Amino acid sequence: MYFGGTDMVGKLANAPTSGRIKTFAMILLGGPTIVLGLLLLGMVWTEPGKSVFALVYGTIIAAVLIGIWPCLLFRKREKPSD
């Protein structure tokens, strides 16, 4: 199975890609995802009467949404060995 999105992110994370392109991709791809994660985090923590289970898992899901694009775009990738 081939996923075009993962190939695109893999190419953006490579060393020759300029910082400007990574920043543009972060705003275009990561911006809406980060905002959604922050909204989810706000909803989880502001509504009264939530169980501890809902607080913990809502926080984990929001943290993953907030951190996934920065992690994928700005990580240091090792060069493949021959």
PDB file of C-alpha atoms in Angstrom, residues 6-18 21-22 25 69-78:
ATOM      1  CA  THR A   6       3.851   9.934   4.252  1.00  0.00           C
ATOM      2  CA  ASP A   7       6.143  10.199   1.230  1.00  0.00           C
ATOM      3  CA  MET A   8       5.609  13.960   1.137  1.00  0.00           C
ATOM      4  CA  VAL A   9       6.414  14.341   4.850  1.00  0.00           C
ATOM      5  CA  GLY A  10       9.447  12.082   4.447  1.00  0.00           C
ATOM      6  CA  LYS A  11      10.792  14.277   1.654  1.00  0.00           C
ATOM      7  CA  LEU A  12      10.178  17.447   3.690  1.00  0.00           C
ATOM      8  CA  ALA A  13      12.096  16.040   6.658  1.00  0.00           C
ATOM      9  CA  ASN A  14      15.210  15.285   4.589  1.00  0.00           C
ATOM     10  CA  ALA A  15      18.282  17.439   5.165  1.00  0.00           C
ATOM     11  CA  PRO A  16      18.420  19.223   1.751  1.00  0.00           C
ATOM     12  CA  THR A  17      14.955  20.744   2.293  1.00  0.00           C
ATOM     13  CA  SER A  18      15.234  24.398   3.273  1.00  0.00           C
ATOM     14  CA  ILE A  21       9.778  25.125   3.009  1.00  0.00           C
ATOM     15  CA  LYS A  22       9.550  23.267   6.312  1.00  0.00           C
ATOM     16  CA  ALA A  25       4.540  23.106   5.473  1.00  0.00           C
ATOM     17  CA  TRP A  69       3.438  17.560  12.591  1.00  0.00           C
ATOM     18  CA  PRO A  70       6.327  19.306  14.370  1.00  0.00           C
ATOM     19  CA  CYS A  71       7.758  15.887  15.199  1.00  0.00           C
ATOM     20  CA  LEU A  72       7.467  14.628  11.615  1.00  0.00           C
ATOM     21  CA  LEU A  73       8.698  17.787   9.907  1.00  0.00           C
ATOM     22  CA  PHE A  74      11.559  18.866  12.145  1.00  0.00           C
ATOM     23  CA  ARG A  75      13.076  15.567  13.269  1.00  0.00           C
ATOM     24  CA  LYS A  76      16.597  14.712  12.216  1.00  0.00           C
ATOM     25  CA  ARG A  77      16.558  11.830   9.760  1.00  0.00           C
ATOM     26  CA  GLU A  78      19.521   9.577   9.338  1.00  0.00           C
TER      27      GLU A  78
END
